[in-house]
mmCIF file of C-alpha atoms in Angstrom:
data_model
loop_
_atom_site.group_PDB
_atom_site.id
_atom_site.type_symbol
_atom_site.label_atom_id
_atom_site.label_comp_id
_atom_site.label_asym_id
_atom_site.label_seq_id
_atom_site.Cartn_x
_atom_site.Cartn_y
_atom_site.Cartn_z
ATOM 1 C CA LEU A 1 107.792 168.735 -36.992
ATOM 2 C CA TYR A 2 110.358 167.188 -34.569
ATOM 3 C CA SER A 3 112.907 169.851 -35.571
ATOM 4 C CA ILE A 4 110.537 172.640 -34.774
ATOM 5 C CA GLY A 5 109.630 171.138 -31.356
ATOM 6 C CA LEU A 6 113.388 170.583 -30.756
ATOM 7 C CA GLY A 7 114.010 174.278 -31.617
ATOM 8 C CA PHE A 8 111.633 175.536 -28.978
ATOM 9 C CA PHE A 9 113.054 172.920 -26.642
ATOM 10 C CA THR A 10 116.607 174.289 -27.124
ATOM 11 C CA LEU A 11 115.639 177.842 -26.763
ATOM 12 C CA LEU A 12 113.698 177.458 -23.538
ATOM 13 C CA SER A 13 116.345 175.242 -22.133
ATOM 14 C CA THR A 14 118.925 177.764 -22.930
ATOM 15 C CA LEU A 15 116.754 180.413 -21.202
ATOM 16 C CA SER A 16 116.406 178.218 -18.146
ATOM 17 C CA ILE A 17 120.005 177.588 -17.699
ATOM 18 C CA MET A 18 121.007 181.290 -18.363
ATOM 19 C CA GLY A 19 124.600 180.426 -18.812
ATOM 20 C CA LEU A 20 124.771 179.386 -15.147
ATOM 21 C CA ASN A 21 126.225 176.005 -16.170
ATOM 22 C CA ILE A 22 129.330 177.808 -17.302
ATOM 23 C CA GLY A 23 129.726 179.746 -14.061
ATOM 24 C CA LEU A 24 128.976 176.624 -12.025
ATOM 25 C CA SER A 25 132.186 174.839 -13.200
ATOM 26 C CA ARG A 26 134.146 177.952 -12.467
ATOM 27 C CA TYR A 27 132.821 178.435 -8.904
ATOM 28 C CA ILE A 28 133.171 174.742 -8.103
ATOM 29 C CA SER A 29 136.732 174.716 -9.271
ATOM 30 C CA MET A 30 137.418 177.800 -7.137
ATOM 31 C CA TYR A 31 135.914 176.615 -3.873
ATOM 32 C CA LYS A 32 136.115 172.596 -3.985
ATOM 33 C CA ASP A 33 139.323 172.629 -1.858
ATOM 34 C CA LYS A 34 138.931 175.954 -0.205
ATOM 35 C CA ASP A 35 135.538 176.308 1.347
ATOM 36 C CA LYS A 36 133.044 173.283 1.295
ATOM 37 C CA ASN A 37 130.113 175.133 2.987
ATOM 38 C CA LYS A 38 130.322 177.969 0.257
ATOM 39 C CA LEU A 39 130.470 175.148 -2.350
ATOM 40 C CA LYS A 40 127.206 173.757 -1.113
ATOM 41 C CA LYS A 41 125.594 177.045 -1.178
ATOM 42 C CA ILE A 42 126.635 177.900 -4.739
ATOM 43 C CA ILE A 43 125.557 174.614 -6.162
ATOM 44 C CA LEU A 44 122.026 175.147 -4.108
ATOM 45 C CA ILE A 45 121.803 178.701 -5.877
ATOM 46 C CA PHE A 46 122.477 177.330 -9.395
ATOM 47 C CA LEU A 47 119.922 174.435 -8.757
ATOM 48 C CA MET A 48 117.269 176.723 -7.425
ATOM 49 C CA ILE A 49 117.473 179.290 -10.346
ATOM 50 C CA SER A 50 117.724 176.882 -13.069
ATOM 51 C CA PHE A 51 115.042 174.423 -11.757
ATOM 52 C CA SER A 52 112.566 177.296 -11.110
ATOM 53 C CA LEU A 53 113.024 178.852 -14.384
ATOM 54 C CA SER A 54 112.833 175.512 -16.232
ATOM 55 C CA LEU A 55 109.530 174.694 -14.585
ATOM 56 C CA VAL A 56 107.975 178.214 -15.391
ATOM 57 C CA LEU A 57 109.171 178.081 -19.115
ATOM 58 C CA ALA A 58 107.771 174.481 -19.449
ATOM 59 C CA LEU A 59 104.557 175.458 -18.238
ATOM 60 C CA ILE A 60 104.286 178.507 -20.603
ATOM 61 C CA LEU A 61 105.130 176.090 -23.622
ATOM 62 C CA ILE A 62 102.421 173.769 -22.432
ATOM 63 C CA ILE A 63 99.844 176.560 -22.295
ATOM 64 C CA LEU A 64 100.994 177.980 -25.604
ATOM 65 C CA SER A 65 101.128 174.609 -27.519
ATOM 66 C CA ASN A 66 97.844 174.737 -29.097
ATOM 67 C CA TYR A 67 98.379 178.361 -30.213
ATOM 68 C CA LEU A 68 101.872 177.626 -31.618
ATOM 69 C CA SER A 69 100.572 174.464 -33.323
ATOM 70 C CA LYS A 70 98.053 176.661 -35.283
ATOM 71 C CA ILE A 71 100.766 179.088 -36.168
ATOM 72 C CA TYR A 72 102.748 176.147 -37.866
ATOM 73 C CA LYS A 73 99.517 174.704 -39.217
ATOM 74 C CA SER A 74 99.991 171.328 -37.689
ATOM 75 C CA ASP A 75 97.666 169.852 -34.908
ATOM 76 C CA GLU A 76 100.202 167.120 -34.200
ATOM 77 C CA LEU A 77 102.828 169.837 -32.911
ATOM 78 C CA THR A 78 100.448 170.279 -29.848
ATOM 79 C CA ILE A 79 101.434 166.883 -28.186
ATOM 80 C CA ILE A 80 105.039 167.347 -29.568
ATOM 81 C CA PHE A 81 105.415 170.716 -27.716
ATOM 82 C CA ARG A 82 103.929 169.303 -24.604
ATOM 83 C CA TYR A 83 106.375 166.276 -24.459
ATOM 84 C CA PHE A 84 109.451 168.607 -25.201
ATOM 85 C CA ALA A 85 108.171 170.884 -22.311
ATOM 86 C CA ILE A 86 108.270 168.171 -19.884
ATOM 87 C CA GLY A 87 111.881 167.315 -20.817
ATOM 88 C CA ILE A 88 113.224 170.910 -20.200
ATOM 89 C CA THR A 89 113.640 170.301 -16.552
ATOM 90 C CA PHE A 90 115.385 167.037 -16.940
ATOM 91 C CA TYR A 91 117.826 168.458 -19.655
ATOM 92 C CA VAL A 92 118.577 171.354 -17.298
ATOM 93 C CA LEU A 93 119.524 169.001 -14.452
ATOM 94 C CA LEU A 94 121.713 166.942 -16.799
ATOM 95 C CA LEU A 95 123.573 170.027 -18.012
ATOM 96 C CA LEU A 96 124.232 170.982 -14.358
ATOM 97 C CA SER A 97 125.399 167.603 -13.391
ATOM 98 C CA GLN A 98 127.964 167.694 -16.348
ATOM 99 C CA LYS A 99 129.340 171.063 -15.309
ATOM 100 C CA ILE A 100 129.576 169.777 -11.624
ATOM 101 C CA PHE A 101 131.868 166.934 -12.859
ATOM 102 C CA GLU A 102 133.863 169.411 -14.918
ATOM 103 C CA GLY A 103 134.264 171.745 -12.016
ATOM 104 C CA PHE A 104 135.714 168.861 -10.002
ATOM 105 C CA LYS A 105 137.913 168.159 -13.028
ATOM 106 C CA ASN A 106 136.477 164.699 -13.258
ATOM 107 C CA PHE A 107 135.695 164.750 -17.033
ATOM 108 C CA LYS A 108 135.122 160.978 -17.056
ATOM 109 C CA TYR A 109 131.676 161.195 -15.513
ATOM 110 C CA SER A 110 130.783 163.934 -17.843
ATOM 111 C CA VAL A 111 131.716 161.747 -20.798
ATOM 112 C CA ILE A 112 129.964 158.604 -19.331
ATOM 113 C CA LEU A 113 126.704 160.881 -18.778
ATOM 114 C CA GLU A 114 126.911 162.082 -22.503
ATOM 115 C CA SER A 115 127.598 158.570 -23.746
ATOM 116 C CA THR A 116 124.731 157.004 -21.622
ATOM 117 C CA LEU A 117 122.295 159.622 -22.985
ATOM 118 C CA SER A 118 123.166 158.923 -26.492
ATOM 119 C CA PHE A 119 122.980 155.148 -25.964
ATOM 120 C CA VAL A 120 119.671 155.378 -24.225
ATOM 121 C CA LYS A 121 118.065 157.837 -26.798
ATOM 122 C CA PHE A 122 119.198 155.214 -29.614
ATOM 123 C CA LEU A 123 117.811 152.375 -27.787
ATOM 124 C CA PHE A 124 114.418 153.961 -27.340
ATOM 125 C CA LEU A 125 114.295 155.338 -30.718
ATOM 126 C CA LEU A 126 114.997 151.802 -32.044
ATOM 127 C CA LEU A 127 112.315 150.371 -30.081
ATOM 128 C CA CYS A 128 109.909 153.064 -31.533
ATOM 129 C CA VAL A 129 110.946 152.271 -35.055
ATOM 130 C CA LEU A 130 110.353 148.413 -34.528
ATOM 131 C CA PHE A 131 107.178 148.401 -32.516
ATOM 132 C CA ALA A 132 105.204 151.710 -32.805
ATOM 133 C CA TYR A 133 106.682 154.262 -35.082
ATOM 134 C CA LYS A 134 104.845 157.532 -34.450
ATOM 135 C CA LEU A 135 106.457 160.920 -34.142
ATOM 136 C CA SER A 136 104.968 161.542 -30.803
ATOM 137 C CA PHE A 137 106.367 158.244 -29.396
ATOM 138 C CA VAL A 138 109.821 159.424 -30.770
ATOM 139 C CA VAL A 139 109.585 162.573 -28.828
ATOM 140 C CA PHE A 140 108.385 160.752 -25.858
ATOM 141 C CA SER A 141 111.187 158.438 -26.075
ATOM 142 C CA PHE A 142 113.595 161.359 -26.149
ATOM 143 C CA VAL A 143 111.930 162.770 -23.002
ATOM 144 C CA ALA A 144 112.259 159.530 -21.237
ATOM 145 C CA ALA A 145 115.941 159.192 -22.053
ATOM 146 C CA LEU A 146 116.348 162.622 -20.528
ATOM 147 C CA LEU A 147 114.627 161.558 -17.278
ATOM 148 C CA LEU A 148 116.495 158.440 -16.905
ATOM 149 C CA VAL A 149 120.070 159.908 -17.532
ATOM 150 C CA SER A 150 119.419 163.104 -15.472
ATOM 151 C CA LEU A 151 118.490 160.859 -12.481
ATOM 152 C CA PHE A 152 121.557 158.858 -13.193
ATOM 153 C CA GLY A 153 123.644 162.158 -13.313
ATOM 154 C CA LEU A 154 122.276 163.238 -9.825
ATOM 155 C CA PHE A 155 123.342 159.705 -8.621
ATOM 156 C CA LEU A 156 126.903 160.315 -9.699
ATOM 157 C CA VAL A 157 126.899 163.848 -8.502
ATOM 158 C CA ASN A 158 126.143 162.471 -4.969
ATOM 159 C CA ARG A 159 129.728 160.916 -5.129
ATOM 160 C CA PHE A 160 131.235 164.346 -5.085
ATOM 161 C CA VAL A 161 128.887 166.321 -3.040
ATOM 162 C CA LYS A 162 125.838 165.168 -1.042
ATOM 163 C CA ILE A 163 122.566 166.356 -2.657
ATOM 164 C CA GLY A 164 120.809 166.128 0.570
ATOM 165 C CA GLU A 165 123.343 168.470 2.333
ATOM 166 C CA VAL A 166 123.231 170.822 -0.568
ATOM 167 C CA LEU A 167 119.394 171.174 -0.165
ATOM 168 C CA LYS A 168 119.963 171.905 3.480
ATOM 169 C CA ALA A 169 122.559 174.563 2.913
ATOM 170 C CA ARG A 170 121.744 178.007 3.983
ATOM 171 C CA PHE A 171 120.582 180.414 1.209
ATOM 172 C CA ASP A 172 123.107 183.172 0.764
ATOM 173 C CA LYS A 173 121.728 186.405 -0.888
ATOM 174 C CA LYS A 174 125.136 187.991 -1.163
ATOM 175 C CA LEU A 175 126.559 184.937 -2.910
ATOM 176 C CA LEU A 176 123.470 185.003 -5.106
ATOM 177 C CA ILE A 177 124.331 188.474 -6.293
ATOM 178 C CA ASN A 178 127.891 187.584 -7.078
ATOM 179 C CA VAL A 179 126.883 184.607 -9.064
ATOM 180 C CA VAL A 180 124.235 186.477 -11.004
ATOM 181 C CA GLY A 181 126.692 189.290 -11.605
ATOM 182 C CA TYR A 182 129.199 186.857 -13.112
ATOM 183 C CA SER A 183 126.771 184.772 -15.045
ATOM 184 C CA TRP A 184 124.481 187.403 -16.766
ATOM 185 C CA PRO A 185 126.809 188.495 -19.434
ATOM 186 C CA LEU A 186 127.400 184.803 -20.339
ATOM 187 C CA SER A 187 123.604 184.325 -20.294
ATOM 188 C CA LEU A 188 122.989 187.123 -22.845
ATOM 189 C CA ALA A 189 125.695 185.692 -25.124
ATOM 190 C CA LEU A 190 124.354 182.175 -24.888
ATOM 191 C CA ILE A 191 120.661 183.276 -25.419
ATOM 192 C CA LEU A 192 121.699 185.261 -28.401
ATOM 193 C CA HIS A 193 123.724 182.478 -29.853
ATOM 194 C CA THR A 194 121.010 179.882 -29.483
ATOM 195 C CA THR A 195 118.313 182.278 -30.761
ATOM 196 C CA LEU A 196 120.357 182.947 -33.891
ATOM 197 C CA SER A 197 121.144 179.334 -34.281
ATOM 198 C CA TRP A 198 117.457 178.512 -34.293
ATOM 199 C CA PHE A 199 115.559 181.578 -35.517
ATOM 200 C CA ASP A 200 116.253 180.672 -39.220
ATOM 201 C CA SER A 201 114.979 176.979 -38.700
ATOM 202 C CA LEU A 202 111.667 178.164 -36.861
ATOM 203 C CA MET A 203 110.956 181.044 -39.619
ATOM 204 C CA LEU A 204 111.609 178.498 -42.232
ATOM 205 C CA GLY A 205 108.997 176.047 -40.486
ATOM 206 C CA TYR A 206 106.515 178.914 -40.703
ATOM 207 C CA PHE A 207 106.898 179.886 -44.473
ATOM 208 C CA LYS A 208 107.816 176.393 -45.780
ATOM 209 C CA SER A 209 107.141 172.781 -45.005
ATOM 210 C CA ALA A 210 108.183 170.579 -42.175
ATOM 211 C CA SER A 211 110.349 168.433 -44.544
ATOM 212 C CA ASP A 212 112.248 171.452 -45.658
ATOM 213 C CA VAL A 213 112.910 172.202 -42.047
ATOM 214 C CA GLY A 214 114.297 168.588 -41.668
ATOM 215 C CA ILE A 215 116.585 168.885 -44.590
ATOM 216 C CA TYR A 216 117.888 172.224 -43.476
ATOM 217 C CA ILE A 217 118.564 171.093 -39.860
ATOM 218 C CA LEU A 218 120.473 168.089 -41.279
ATOM 219 C CA ALA A 219 122.821 170.068 -43.271
ATOM 220 C CA MET A 220 123.351 172.613 -40.325
ATOM 221 C CA SER A 221 124.214 169.674 -37.966
ATOM 222 C CA ILE A 222 126.799 168.402 -40.323
ATOM 223 C CA ALA A 223 128.502 171.861 -40.773
ATOM 224 C CA GLY A 224 128.342 172.331 -36.968
ATOM 225 C CA LEU A 225 130.881 169.618 -36.563
ATOM 226 C CA VAL A 226 133.496 172.075 -37.369
ATOM 227 C CA SER A 227 133.151 173.928 -34.009
ATOM 228 C CA LEU A 228 133.246 170.686 -31.977
ATOM 229 C CA PRO A 229 137.003 170.916 -31.106
ATOM 230 C CA SER A 230 136.641 174.396 -29.578
ATOM 231 C CA LEU A 231 133.627 173.478 -27.729
ATOM 232 C CA VAL A 232 135.495 170.515 -26.207
ATOM 233 C CA ALA A 233 138.557 172.611 -25.443
ATOM 234 C CA SER A 234 136.623 175.315 -23.584
ATOM 235 C CA SER A 235 134.831 172.687 -21.366
ATOM 236 C CA VAL A 236 138.221 171.320 -20.415
ATOM 237 C CA LEU A 237 140.345 174.455 -19.963
ATOM 238 C CA LEU A 238 137.778 176.686 -18.147
ATOM 239 C CA PRO A 239 137.737 175.000 -14.694
ATOM 240 C CA MET A 240 141.674 174.552 -14.918
ATOM 241 C CA PHE A 241 142.163 178.359 -15.795
ATOM 242 C CA SER A 242 139.590 179.269 -12.934
ATOM 243 C CA GLU A 243 141.421 177.236 -10.347
ATOM 244 C CA LEU A 244 144.899 178.611 -11.406
ATOM 245 C CA TYR A 245 143.424 182.074 -11.197
ATOM 246 C CA GLU A 246 142.158 181.623 -7.674
ATOM 247 C CA LYS A 247 145.678 180.321 -6.719
ATOM 248 C CA LYS A 248 147.352 183.221 -8.381
ATOM 249 C CA ASP A 249 149.492 180.842 -10.372
#
């Protein structure tokens, strides 16, 4: 049941971010030393789009949670879907914070944020196991960890660019068109990749039992470690290449 809820959470989070997190690091690396005012406008655009989409998709999941639980023949999924829906916005903010750090080429803070999330999730999970082990509590601990770490991420982001100044920046429609024009091909690729990654698990949950889905997800997660080096390399190299391209080096 947890894996099914996590699958919907991942799909909707991907739709919310729309590949914008990748474009964000590119634009920050291009304008961080060139145009501070445009930099604030760009961050504002990314925040507005992702935050708005995450709220809308979270609301849709909450509304459809009862219907989806009937499809998967488990009433317990209703509360699980609703908890995961609450976590979508916090996860999107966390991803954007990491990409801001990468855009400024300060990967230390991105690693700190990821490590903090892993530690807080483990700590909350341990408390659930020791004191009140219920699946709904485990999902709630996951969402609580996202909430705390996303707020911590915004606190760290404030060291590089003041959030208050970003929110006061003037909305630039022309810049919005440029950002969307660059990001939409990345969005399609990312959405397609995420959908294909989780479609088999969600369909397996419909035709088979929840325990079968859990075993399948575990095997897939272990196999997915193979792609980890390329993911790390792309996160590090993209901002560097973008800055060199802008400088014509």
